[in-house]
Short mmCIF file of C-alpha atoms and ligand atoms in Angstrom, two decimals:
data_model
loop_
_atom_site.label_atom_id
_atom_site.label_comp_id
_atom_site.label_asym_id
_atom_site.label_seq_id
_atom_site.Cartn_x
_atom_site.Cartn_y
_atom_site.Cartn_z
CA MET B 199 120.37 88.34 92.75
CA THR B 200 120.08 88.53 88.99
CA VAL B 201 117.20 87.08 87.09
CA GLU B 202 117.52 85.81 83.57
CA THR B 203 115.20 87.30 81.05
CA SER B 204 113.25 84.56 79.37
CA LEU B 205 110.35 86.37 77.77
CA LYS B 206 109.06 84.42 74.83
CA VAL B 207 106.07 86.42 73.78
CA VAL B 208 104.57 85.39 70.50
CA PRO B 209 102.65 88.37 69.24
CA GLY B 210 99.39 87.73 67.52
CA GLN B 211 96.01 86.33 68.14
CA ALA B 212 94.55 82.95 68.83
CA ARG B 213 96.29 79.73 67.94
CA SER B 214 93.41 77.49 67.00
CA PRO B 215 91.53 78.40 63.83
CA ARG B 216 88.19 77.86 65.60
CA ILE B 217 88.96 80.65 68.06
CA ASN B 218 90.07 82.96 65.27
CA GLU B 219 86.84 82.23 63.43
CA TRP B 220 84.76 82.79 66.55
CA LEU B 221 86.48 86.11 67.25
CA ALA B 222 86.10 87.21 63.64
CA SER B 223 82.40 86.39 63.64
CA LEU B 224 81.65 87.94 67.04
CA ARG B 225 79.18 90.82 66.79
CA PRO B 226 78.91 93.22 69.75
CA ALA B 227 75.75 92.01 71.45
CA LEU B 228 74.09 91.39 74.79
CA LEU B 229 72.15 88.23 75.61
CA ILE B 230 68.71 89.28 76.83
CA ASP B 231 65.68 86.97 76.76
CA ASN B 232 67.62 84.39 74.74
CA THR B 233 68.25 86.93 71.97
CA TRP B 234 71.54 88.55 71.00
CA ALA B 235 71.17 92.28 70.32
CA PRO B 236 73.44 95.35 70.37
CA ALA B 237 73.36 97.74 73.34
CA LYS B 238 70.48 100.22 73.02
CA SER B 239 73.01 103.04 72.75
CA GLY B 240 74.82 101.15 69.98
CA LYS B 241 78.07 101.70 71.92
CA THR B 242 80.87 99.15 72.08
CA PHE B 243 84.27 98.75 73.67
CA ASP B 244 87.36 96.72 72.81
CA THR B 245 88.65 93.89 74.92
CA ILE B 246 92.43 93.67 74.93
CA ASN B 247 94.83 90.75 74.76
CA PRO B 248 97.26 91.56 77.62
CA THR B 249 100.02 89.50 76.01
CA THR B 250 100.18 91.89 73.08
CA GLY B 251 98.26 94.96 74.20
CA GLN B 252 96.17 94.59 71.02
CA ALA B 253 92.38 94.51 70.74
CA LEU B 254 90.88 91.03 70.44
CA ALA B 255 87.27 91.93 69.74
CA SER B 256 84.65 94.60 70.15
CA VAL B 257 81.82 93.92 72.61
CA ALA B 258 78.58 95.69 73.41
CA ARG B 259 78.70 98.43 76.04
CA GLY B 260 75.48 97.82 77.94
CA ASP B 261 74.28 100.51 80.33
CA ALA B 262 71.33 101.22 82.64
CA ALA B 263 68.78 100.99 79.81
CA ASP B 264 69.99 97.52 78.83
CA VAL B 265 70.10 96.34 82.44
CA ASP B 266 66.54 97.59 82.87
CA ASP B 267 65.48 95.64 79.80
CA ALA B 268 67.24 92.50 81.04
CA VAL B 269 65.71 92.82 84.52
CA HIS B 270 62.21 93.14 83.08
CA CYS B 271 62.69 90.03 80.96
CA ALA B 272 64.13 88.16 83.93
CA GLN B 273 61.19 89.30 86.09
CA ARG B 274 58.70 88.18 83.47
CA ALA B 275 60.44 84.81 83.19
CA PHE B 276 60.45 84.47 86.96
CA GLU B 277 56.76 85.31 87.32
CA GLU B 278 55.74 83.05 84.43
CA GLY B 279 57.45 80.24 86.29
CA SER B 280 59.11 78.59 83.27
CA TRP B 281 62.17 78.18 85.48
CA SER B 282 61.15 79.15 89.03
CA ARG B 283 58.37 76.58 89.11
CA MET B 284 60.06 73.96 86.96
CA GLY B 285 60.56 70.72 88.89
CA PRO B 286 63.99 70.61 90.53
CA GLY B 287 64.86 67.41 88.65
CA GLU B 288 64.31 69.08 85.31
CA ARG B 289 66.20 72.19 86.42
CA SER B 290 69.01 69.95 87.57
CA ALA B 291 69.11 68.23 84.18
CA LEU B 292 69.39 71.56 82.33
CA LEU B 293 72.20 72.73 84.59
CA ARG B 294 73.94 69.41 84.04
CA ARG B 295 73.60 69.83 80.28
CA PHE B 296 75.15 73.27 80.60
CA ALA B 297 78.06 71.79 82.62
CA SER B 298 78.51 69.07 79.97
CA LEU B 299 78.64 71.67 77.20
CA MET B 300 81.32 73.52 79.14
CA GLU B 301 83.26 70.29 79.41
CA GLU B 302 82.87 69.58 75.70
CA HIS B 303 84.21 73.07 74.92
CA LEU B 304 86.87 73.20 77.64
CA ASP B 305 89.82 73.58 75.25
CA GLU B 306 88.29 76.47 73.40
CA LEU B 307 87.04 78.17 76.58
CA ALA B 308 90.54 77.89 78.06
CA GLU B 309 92.19 79.42 75.01
CA LEU B 310 89.68 82.25 74.95
CA GLU B 311 90.21 82.91 78.66
CA THR B 312 93.98 82.97 78.17
CA LEU B 313 93.73 85.36 75.24
CA ASP B 314 91.47 87.76 77.11
CA ASN B 315 93.06 87.54 80.55
CA GLY B 316 96.67 86.37 80.17
CA LEU B 317 96.34 83.36 82.49
CA THR B 318 98.58 80.53 81.33
CA LEU B 319 96.69 77.92 79.37
CA ALA B 320 97.30 75.34 82.12
CA THR B 321 95.85 77.74 84.71
CA SER B 322 92.86 78.55 82.51
CA ARG B 323 92.18 74.85 82.03
CA GLY B 324 92.45 74.19 85.76
CA LEU B 325 90.13 77.06 86.65
CA ILE B 326 87.58 76.05 84.03
CA ALA B 327 87.68 72.44 85.24
CA THR B 328 86.88 73.78 88.69
CA GLY B 329 84.12 75.92 87.17
CA ILE B 330 82.62 72.77 85.63
CA GLU B 331 82.87 71.02 89.00
CA ILE B 332 81.02 73.95 90.59
CA MET B 333 78.32 73.89 87.92
CA SER B 334 77.90 70.13 88.36
CA TYR B 335 77.72 70.56 92.12
CA PHE B 336 74.91 73.09 91.78
CA ALA B 337 73.13 70.94 89.21
CA GLY B 338 72.90 68.30 91.93
CA ALA B 339 72.20 70.87 94.64
CA ALA B 340 69.07 72.01 92.76
CA GLN B 341 67.46 68.84 94.13
CA HIS B 342 68.68 69.44 97.67
CA VAL B 343 66.93 72.64 98.68
CA PHE B 344 65.05 71.60 101.78
CA GLY B 345 62.26 73.24 103.75
CA GLU B 346 61.35 72.17 107.27
CA THR B 347 58.42 70.78 109.13
CA VAL B 348 58.05 71.91 112.70
CA PRO B 349 56.58 70.07 115.72
CA THR B 350 53.07 71.32 116.48
CA ALA B 351 49.93 70.50 118.44
CA PRO B 352 47.87 67.76 116.70
CA ASP B 353 45.36 70.27 115.30
CA ARG B 354 48.00 72.27 113.48
CA PHE B 355 50.58 71.79 110.77
CA HIS B 356 53.49 74.22 110.53
CA TYR B 357 56.14 74.10 107.88
CA VAL B 358 58.77 76.27 106.23
CA LEU B 359 59.06 76.61 102.46
CA ARG B 360 62.23 77.66 100.69
CA GLU B 361 61.40 79.75 97.64
CA PRO B 362 63.64 81.47 95.09
CA VAL B 363 64.13 85.19 95.76
CA GLY B 364 63.40 86.41 92.21
CA VAL B 365 65.79 88.14 89.83
CA CYS B 366 69.44 87.95 90.90
CA GLY B 367 72.21 90.22 89.68
CA ALA B 368 75.80 88.99 89.39
CA ILE B 369 78.86 91.19 88.99
CA THR B 370 82.25 89.51 88.62
CA PRO B 371 85.95 90.47 88.34
CA TRP B 372 88.45 89.69 85.57
CA ASN B 373 90.74 87.29 87.42
CA GLY B 374 89.35 83.81 86.71
CA PRO B 375 86.30 84.93 84.76
CA ILE B 376 84.70 81.52 84.19
CA ILE B 377 85.08 80.25 87.74
CA MET B 378 83.62 83.52 89.03
CA ALA B 379 80.72 83.19 86.59
CA CYS B 380 80.02 79.59 87.69
CA LEU B 381 80.01 80.60 91.35
CA LYS B 382 77.13 82.99 90.53
CA ILE B 383 75.22 81.17 87.78
CA GLY B 384 75.21 77.84 89.63
CA PRO B 385 73.51 78.79 92.90
CA ALA B 386 71.24 81.50 91.43
CA LEU B 387 69.75 79.14 88.84
CA ALA B 388 69.81 76.00 91.02
CA ALA B 389 67.52 77.72 93.52
CA GLY B 390 65.08 78.68 90.73
CA ASN B 391 66.00 82.35 90.35
CA THR B 392 66.60 84.18 87.07
CA LEU B 393 69.84 86.05 86.49
CA VAL B 394 71.33 89.21 84.98
CA PHE B 395 75.08 88.74 84.76
CA LYS B 396 77.71 91.41 84.14
CA PRO B 397 81.26 90.17 83.62
CA ALA B 398 84.29 92.45 84.03
CA GLU B 399 84.99 94.79 81.13
CA GLN B 400 88.56 93.42 80.82
CA THR B 401 87.38 89.83 80.25
CA PRO B 402 83.94 89.62 78.64
CA LEU B 403 84.67 86.95 76.02
CA THR B 404 84.14 83.73 77.97
CA ALA B 405 80.94 85.17 79.50
CA LEU B 406 79.62 85.66 75.96
CA ARG B 407 80.66 82.13 75.05
CA LEU B 408 78.89 80.85 78.18
CA GLY B 409 75.82 82.74 76.95
CA GLU B 410 76.00 80.77 73.71
CA LEU B 411 76.35 77.51 75.62
CA ALA B 412 73.38 78.45 77.82
CA LEU B 413 71.30 78.93 74.68
CA ALA B 414 72.44 75.53 73.45
CA ALA B 415 71.62 73.97 76.82
CA GLY B 416 68.06 75.26 76.46
CA PHE B 417 67.34 77.49 79.44
CA PRO B 418 63.95 79.19 78.94
CA PRO B 419 64.02 82.84 77.71
CA GLY B 420 64.87 85.45 80.34
CA VAL B 421 66.50 82.98 82.75
CA PHE B 422 70.15 83.71 81.97
CA ASN B 423 70.98 87.18 80.64
CA VAL B 424 74.45 88.57 79.94
CA VAL B 425 75.03 92.34 79.89
CA THR B 426 78.60 93.29 79.09
CA GLY B 427 79.62 96.84 79.95
CA TYR B 428 81.41 99.10 82.40
CA GLY B 429 81.11 98.78 86.16
CA GLU B 430 80.05 102.37 86.73
CA GLN B 431 77.24 101.97 84.19
CA ALA B 432 75.94 98.39 83.81
CA GLY B 433 77.33 97.26 87.19
CA ALA B 434 75.97 100.23 89.12
CA ALA B 435 72.58 99.80 87.41
CA ILE B 436 72.40 96.19 88.61
CA ALA B 437 73.38 97.16 92.15
CA ALA B 438 70.68 99.83 92.31
CA HIS B 439 67.85 98.23 90.29
CA PRO B 440 64.61 97.96 92.27
CA GLY B 441 63.57 94.85 90.31
CA ILE B 442 66.59 92.86 91.48
CA ALA B 443 66.07 90.92 94.70
CA LYS B 444 69.64 89.86 95.33
CA VAL B 445 73.08 90.87 94.12
CA ALA B 446 76.10 88.60 94.28
CA PHE B 447 79.33 90.51 93.80
CA THR B 448 82.94 89.45 93.58
CA GLY B 449 85.57 92.15 93.30
CA SER B 450 87.44 94.75 95.28
CA THR B 451 86.48 95.82 98.79
CA ALA B 452 86.08 99.43 97.64
CA VAL B 453 83.51 98.55 94.97
CA GLY B 454 81.86 96.02 97.32
CA LYS B 455 81.08 98.90 99.68
CA GLN B 456 79.48 100.82 96.79
CA ILE B 457 77.34 97.78 95.95
CA LEU B 458 76.16 97.58 99.54
CA ALA B 459 75.35 101.30 99.56
CA ALA B 460 73.41 101.00 96.29
CA SER B 461 71.40 98.06 97.64
CA VAL B 462 69.74 100.28 100.22
CA GLY B 463 67.16 101.59 97.71
CA ASN B 464 65.13 98.37 97.70
CA LEU B 465 66.94 96.55 100.52
CA LYS B 466 68.04 93.81 98.16
CA GLN B 467 70.04 90.94 99.59
CA VAL B 468 73.77 91.27 99.00
CA SER B 469 76.62 88.81 99.15
CA LEU B 470 80.16 90.08 98.69
CA GLU B 471 83.38 88.19 97.94
CA LEU B 472 86.12 90.78 98.27
CA GLY B 473 89.85 91.27 98.55
CA GLY B 474 92.48 89.63 100.69
CA LYS B 475 96.01 89.83 102.06
CA SER B 476 96.27 86.26 103.16
CA PRO B 477 98.87 85.04 105.67
CA ASN B 478 100.82 81.90 104.80
CA VAL B 479 102.51 80.68 108.00
CA VAL B 480 105.47 78.29 107.78
CA PHE B 481 106.88 76.67 110.92
CA ALA B 482 110.42 75.30 111.08
CA ASP B 483 109.17 71.71 111.29
CA ALA B 484 107.34 71.95 107.94
CA ASN B 485 108.31 69.85 104.94
CA LEU B 486 110.69 72.33 103.30
CA THR B 487 110.21 71.35 99.67
CA ALA B 488 106.42 71.17 99.83
CA ALA B 489 106.15 74.43 101.77
CA VAL B 490 108.50 76.27 99.41
CA GLN B 491 106.84 75.06 96.23
CA SER B 492 103.30 75.75 97.44
CA SER B 493 104.24 79.10 98.94
CA LEU B 494 105.71 80.10 95.59
CA MET B 495 102.58 78.96 93.74
CA ALA B 496 100.47 80.80 96.33
CA PHE B 497 101.64 84.22 95.11
CA THR B 498 102.62 83.49 91.48
CA VAL B 499 99.75 81.45 90.02
CA SER B 500 97.70 83.71 87.74
CA SER B 501 100.60 86.16 88.20
CA GLY B 502 99.33 86.73 91.74
CA GLN B 503 95.94 88.01 90.59
CA VAL B 504 94.06 85.75 92.97
CA CYS B 505 91.85 86.88 95.85
CA VAL B 506 93.25 84.17 98.14
CA ALA B 507 96.91 84.67 97.11
CA GLY B 508 99.37 84.04 99.96
CA THR B 509 101.02 87.44 99.89
CA ARG B 510 102.15 87.71 103.49
CA LEU B 511 104.58 84.87 103.99
CA PHE B 512 105.41 84.38 107.67
CA VAL B 513 108.41 82.11 108.22
CA GLN B 514 109.61 81.00 111.66
CA ARG B 515 112.67 83.06 112.53
CA ASP B 516 115.39 80.36 112.69
CA PHE B 517 114.15 78.74 109.51
CA LYS B 518 113.84 81.86 107.41
CA ASP B 519 117.29 81.95 105.74
CA GLU B 520 117.13 78.34 104.61
CA PHE B 521 113.55 78.75 103.45
CA LEU B 522 114.27 81.95 101.53
CA ASP B 523 117.32 80.48 99.76
CA SER B 524 115.15 77.69 98.47
CA LEU B 525 112.22 79.97 97.59
CA VAL B 526 114.48 82.28 95.59
CA SER B 527 116.05 79.36 93.69
CA TYR B 528 112.65 77.99 92.74
CA ALA B 529 111.34 81.44 91.81
CA ASN B 530 114.25 81.88 89.41
CA THR B 531 113.25 78.73 87.54
CA LEU B 532 109.81 80.13 86.63
CA THR B 533 109.42 81.25 83.04
CA VAL B 534 107.53 84.46 82.39
CA GLY B 535 106.08 84.91 78.93
CA ASP B 536 103.50 83.88 76.37
CA PRO B 537 100.63 82.28 78.32
CA LEU B 538 99.78 80.00 75.39
CA ASP B 539 103.28 78.45 75.59
CA PRO B 540 103.14 75.31 77.80
CA ALA B 541 106.54 76.17 79.31
CA THR B 542 105.28 79.44 80.75
CA ALA B 543 104.58 79.68 84.49
CA LEU B 544 103.55 83.35 84.62
CA GLY B 545 101.66 85.13 81.86
CA PRO B 546 101.11 88.87 81.75
CA LEU B 547 98.98 90.83 84.19
CA ALA B 548 95.45 91.23 82.87
CA SER B 549 95.53 94.91 81.90
CA GLN B 550 97.58 98.09 81.62
CA GLU B 551 95.79 99.39 84.72
CA GLN B 552 96.80 96.34 86.75
CA PHE B 553 100.35 96.59 85.42
CA ASP B 554 100.58 100.24 86.52
CA ARG B 555 99.16 99.34 89.92
CA VAL B 556 101.70 96.57 90.52
CA ARG B 557 104.54 98.80 89.31
CA SER B 558 103.52 101.46 91.83
CA TYR B 559 103.59 98.88 94.65
CA LEU B 560 107.05 97.67 93.57
CA GLU B 561 108.22 101.29 93.77
CA ALA B 562 106.56 101.73 97.16
CA GLY B 563 108.32 98.59 98.43
CA HIS B 564 111.72 99.92 97.42
CA ALA B 565 110.94 103.40 98.77
CA GLU B 566 109.90 101.99 102.15
CA GLY B 567 113.16 100.05 102.43
CA ALA B 568 112.18 96.48 101.53
CA VAL B 569 114.71 94.42 99.57
CA ALA B 570 113.67 92.55 96.41
CA LEU B 571 115.45 89.17 96.32
CA THR B 572 113.92 88.43 92.91
CA GLY B 573 112.08 90.55 90.35
CA GLY B 574 111.34 93.99 91.73
CA ALA B 575 110.67 95.85 88.47
CA PRO B 576 108.21 95.38 85.63
CA GLU B 577 109.41 94.01 82.30
CA PRO B 578 109.51 96.28 79.29
CA GLY B 579 106.55 95.85 76.91
CA PRO B 580 104.80 94.90 74.82
CA GLY B 581 102.51 93.05 77.21
CA TYR B 582 102.14 93.53 80.95
CA PHE B 583 104.79 91.25 82.44
CA VAL B 584 106.12 91.20 86.00
CA ARG B 585 108.49 88.58 87.42
CA PRO B 586 107.90 86.91 90.77
CA THR B 587 109.04 89.43 93.34
CA ILE B 588 110.10 88.31 96.81
CA PHE B 589 110.46 91.20 99.24
CA ASP B 590 112.60 90.64 102.31
CA GLY B 591 113.23 93.19 105.05
CA VAL B 592 109.53 93.93 105.23
CA GLU B 593 107.92 95.70 108.19
CA ARG B 594 104.26 94.99 108.88
CA SER B 595 103.49 98.69 108.62
CA MET B 596 104.68 98.92 104.99
CA ARG B 597 102.07 99.34 102.26
CA ILE B 598 103.32 96.20 100.48
CA ALA B 599 102.54 94.24 103.66
CA ARG B 600 99.11 95.77 104.23
CA GLU B 601 97.45 96.45 100.87
CA GLU B 602 96.28 94.01 98.25
CA ILE B 603 98.67 94.29 95.30
CA PHE B 604 97.17 91.67 92.99
CA GLY B 605 100.46 90.85 91.31
CA PRO B 606 103.23 88.25 91.77
CA VAL B 607 104.64 89.96 94.85
CA VAL B 608 105.17 88.48 98.32
CA SER B 609 106.27 90.07 101.60
CA VAL B 610 108.35 87.78 103.77
CA ILE B 611 108.18 88.40 107.52
CA SER B 612 109.57 86.32 110.39
CA PHE B 613 107.76 85.18 113.53
CA ASN B 614 108.75 83.53 116.81
CA ASP B 615 106.05 81.06 117.85
CA ALA B 616 102.41 80.12 117.25
CA ASP B 617 100.99 83.02 119.27
CA ASP B 618 103.17 85.48 117.41
CA ALA B 619 102.17 83.95 114.05
CA VAL B 620 98.47 84.29 114.86
CA LEU B 621 98.90 87.83 116.16
CA GLN B 622 100.81 88.98 113.07
CA GLY B 623 98.65 86.95 110.69
CA ASN B 624 95.51 88.63 111.99
CA ASP B 625 96.99 92.11 111.77
CA THR B 626 95.02 92.99 108.63
CA GLU B 627 91.64 94.39 107.67
CA TYR B 628 91.12 91.33 105.47
CA GLY B 629 90.21 87.75 106.38
CA LEU B 630 89.71 85.70 103.25
CA ALA B 631 92.22 82.85 103.49
CA ALA B 632 95.25 81.62 105.43
CA ALA B 633 97.58 78.64 105.52
CA VAL B 634 99.72 76.94 108.12
CA TRP B 635 102.62 74.57 107.47
CA THR B 636 103.68 72.31 110.34
CA ASN B 637 103.93 68.65 111.23
CA ASP B 638 102.73 69.29 114.77
CA LEU B 639 99.06 68.29 114.74
CA SER B 640 97.99 70.23 117.83
CA ARG B 641 99.73 73.35 116.64
CA ALA B 642 98.10 73.07 113.21
CA HIS B 643 94.62 72.97 114.76
CA LYS B 644 95.35 75.74 117.24
CA VAL B 645 96.72 78.08 114.59
CA ALA B 646 93.82 77.21 112.25
CA ARG B 647 91.41 78.27 114.99
CA GLY B 648 93.38 81.39 115.81
CA LEU B 649 93.57 82.81 112.30
CA LYS B 650 90.56 84.94 111.36
CA ALA B 651 89.93 83.80 107.80
CA GLY B 652 87.10 82.15 105.89
CA VAL B 653 89.35 79.29 104.81
CA VAL B 654 92.49 77.90 106.45
CA TRP B 655 94.65 75.40 104.61
CA VAL B 656 96.96 73.05 106.49
CA ASN B 657 100.07 71.82 104.65
CA GLN B 658 98.65 72.91 101.32
CA TYR B 659 97.55 76.08 99.57
CA MET B 660 94.53 76.98 97.43
CA ALA B 661 92.51 73.77 97.66
CA PHE B 662 88.87 74.34 96.71
CA ASP B 663 85.77 72.22 97.26
CA PRO B 664 82.26 73.45 96.38
CA ALA B 665 80.88 71.36 99.25
CA LEU B 666 82.57 73.75 101.70
CA PRO B 667 81.57 77.37 102.32
CA PHE B 668 83.81 80.01 100.79
CA GLY B 669 84.00 83.68 101.78
CA GLY B 670 85.66 86.18 104.02
CA TYR B 671 85.91 87.51 107.56
CA LYS B 672 86.22 91.26 108.15
CA GLN B 673 86.52 93.37 104.99
CA SER B 674 86.97 90.30 102.77
CA GLY B 675 83.27 89.82 102.39
CA VAL B 676 79.70 89.35 103.47
CA GLY B 677 78.09 85.90 103.33
CA ARG B 678 79.44 82.64 101.97
CA GLU B 679 79.24 80.93 98.60
CA CYS B 680 78.95 77.15 98.19
CA GLY B 681 78.75 74.69 101.08
CA ALA B 682 75.69 72.88 102.39
CA HIS B 683 73.98 76.14 103.37
CA TRP B 684 74.47 77.84 99.98
CA TYR B 685 70.75 78.32 99.40
CA GLU B 686 70.32 80.51 102.46
CA HIS B 687 71.68 83.27 100.23
CA TYR B 688 69.50 82.49 97.22
CA THR B 689 66.12 81.68 98.73
CA GLU B 690 63.49 83.24 100.96
CA GLN B 691 61.89 81.33 103.82
CA LYS B 692 58.14 81.20 104.11
CA SER B 693 56.44 79.93 107.28
CA VAL B 694 53.09 78.29 106.58
CA MET B 695 50.84 77.75 109.59
CA MET B 696 47.78 75.62 109.06
CA GLN B 697 44.90 74.90 111.38
CA LEU B 698 43.77 71.35 110.75
P1 NAP X 752 86.53 95.61 90.86
O1 NAP X 752 87.18 96.76 90.26
O2 NAP X 752 85.87 95.76 92.18
O3 NAP X 752 85.48 95.08 89.77
C1 NAP X 752 84.68 93.96 89.99
C2 NAP X 752 83.43 94.09 89.16
O4 NAP X 752 82.67 95.21 89.62
C3 NAP X 752 83.69 94.35 87.69
O5 NAP X 752 82.72 93.69 86.91
C4 NAP X 752 83.50 95.85 87.61
O6 NAP X 752 83.16 96.29 86.33
C5 NAP X 752 82.37 96.06 88.55
N1 NAP X 752 82.24 97.43 89.05
C6 NAP X 752 83.16 98.41 89.11
N2 NAP X 752 82.63 99.54 89.64
C7 NAP X 752 81.34 99.26 89.91
C8 NAP X 752 80.27 100.02 90.47
N3 NAP X 752 80.43 101.28 90.85
N4 NAP X 752 79.08 99.41 90.62
C9 NAP X 752 78.90 98.13 90.25
N5 NAP X 752 79.87 97.38 89.70
C10 NAP X 752 81.08 97.93 89.55
O7 NAP X 752 87.52 94.39 91.04
P2 NAP X 752 88.54 93.82 89.97
O8 NAP X 752 89.69 94.75 89.89
O9 NAP X 752 87.82 93.46 88.73
O10 NAP X 752 88.97 92.46 90.68
C11 NAP X 752 89.95 92.39 91.63
C12 NAP X 752 89.38 92.34 93.03
O11 NAP X 752 88.48 91.25 93.16
C13 NAP X 752 90.43 92.08 94.07
O12 NAP X 752 90.24 92.92 95.18
C14 NAP X 752 90.21 90.63 94.47
O13 NAP X 752 90.68 90.28 95.73
C15 NAP X 752 88.76 90.53 94.35
N6 NAP X 752 88.35 89.12 94.22
C16 NAP X 752 87.74 88.50 95.27
C17 NAP X 752 87.38 87.17 95.18
C18 NAP X 752 86.68 86.48 96.30
O14 NAP X 752 86.10 85.43 96.06
N7 NAP X 752 86.69 87.00 97.52
C19 NAP X 752 87.64 86.48 94.01
C20 NAP X 752 88.27 87.13 92.96
C21 NAP X 752 88.61 88.46 93.08
P3 NAP X 752 84.29 96.71 85.25
O15 NAP X 752 85.47 95.86 85.45
O16 NAP X 752 83.61 96.42 84.00
O17 NAP X 752 84.55 98.15 85.46
MG1 MG X 753 91.01 91.44 78.06
#
């Protein structure tokens, strides 16, 4: 199978003059206590445009001293009660204003995200729209944090208060920076906590822009702090800080374990959203076109750098040849190139490191005997481009079928029946997401129950709704974000027992 080369990379910087101006005027600074200031060390680092490999801007390299400063300001703000004791209606209104500002600036946020991360502009826009939906959801949810009253004897009154936990820390990855930020900012602030937020070093720009929008929205000082920096420095300082009551982390399973270990010092609460190797199960009775198109999107959107990517594609044995023919044809129509070009389906991977990692997995796939029906090798630079790669002839024991690659690479494996699909689908240390494609209603429900994953999609892939809990089984995470019970992870319970 040959794949046409259609790279159309336009070297250079931003397209819209406003973004160029913003980048040119950006000074390396952290947002602490509603004030922008350089890191105490004065150190900075460059953030890179993965389409060109060139630096976009220099940002402040915050470390433990800056985190400590931010935590103290957040603690002071929390104790003063400017936010924690603000009425929920008022808090809700401020969060809504923040969401509206994001909406007003969606175009520019999307372009900035694409420049820093390499997501196609359409993907950036979609993810930011979802981020706005999440922020709006939590703006409303601020008014839906309920305590309980408990039946008692007539001479007593017992009730349970829900109170914010205090200062929260948030540490996020580079793949979908704004949506990850919203999933942390929304619940932490809605419940009345204050926040110290560290975005990934590869994609700090939209976090800084969100900091500007937070200032414009009018959160009180110390409520929303942004500390850019490296994971081993700023991130580790957040995980270990005794003044932080709860850490919400999204990232790799390996770093998630370090966060959990670091939390032991003050027994802070921890929620972890980690990696995945999600099974996408297609039965022979599925709608072929829908299943093929969604299964392709499931491992190619964001160039496969998605925690819930469908990277183990199980196709019922007798259906596999027909399905693969169609999948390969569609894959060959996808254009890889400049993410700002509307015709592009796959932009570059987000960094040189990620590019090297994906390349090593492509090599491992070949070495272990898998056959690449499309793609199979990285594109020459500049930029970190990899074509959709469909591996056939995959054994479940191969590294490409077991480890999270985080690139546009799928392993296709056949199965016999529903029991076999569930058995193979669950043969992983992860349990973040799964999908099943079938027109047999009973089978759909049975397989959905059988698969050990925090979300199971039926006849679709990657739907998201902030009203539903999101998170992982097994080594894909601890706790859930969103859903009706979201505030269990951002509040303490206090039992009050009164003698009347
Ligand atoms: P990562 O390397 O684990 O980094 C995530 C964040 O942790 C970054 O901000 C990073 O900082 C920071 N960090 C690194 N070392 C740290 C340490 N020792 N202490 C504290 N913080 C530290 O993950 P990534 O490569 O950015 O993201 C990809 C991973 O995220 C994948 O495994 C993916 O599946 C997972 N993910 C999961 C979900 C989910 O919801 N379950 C969603 C998206 C992504 P620096 O980058 O600045 O070093
Ligand atoms: Mg970058």
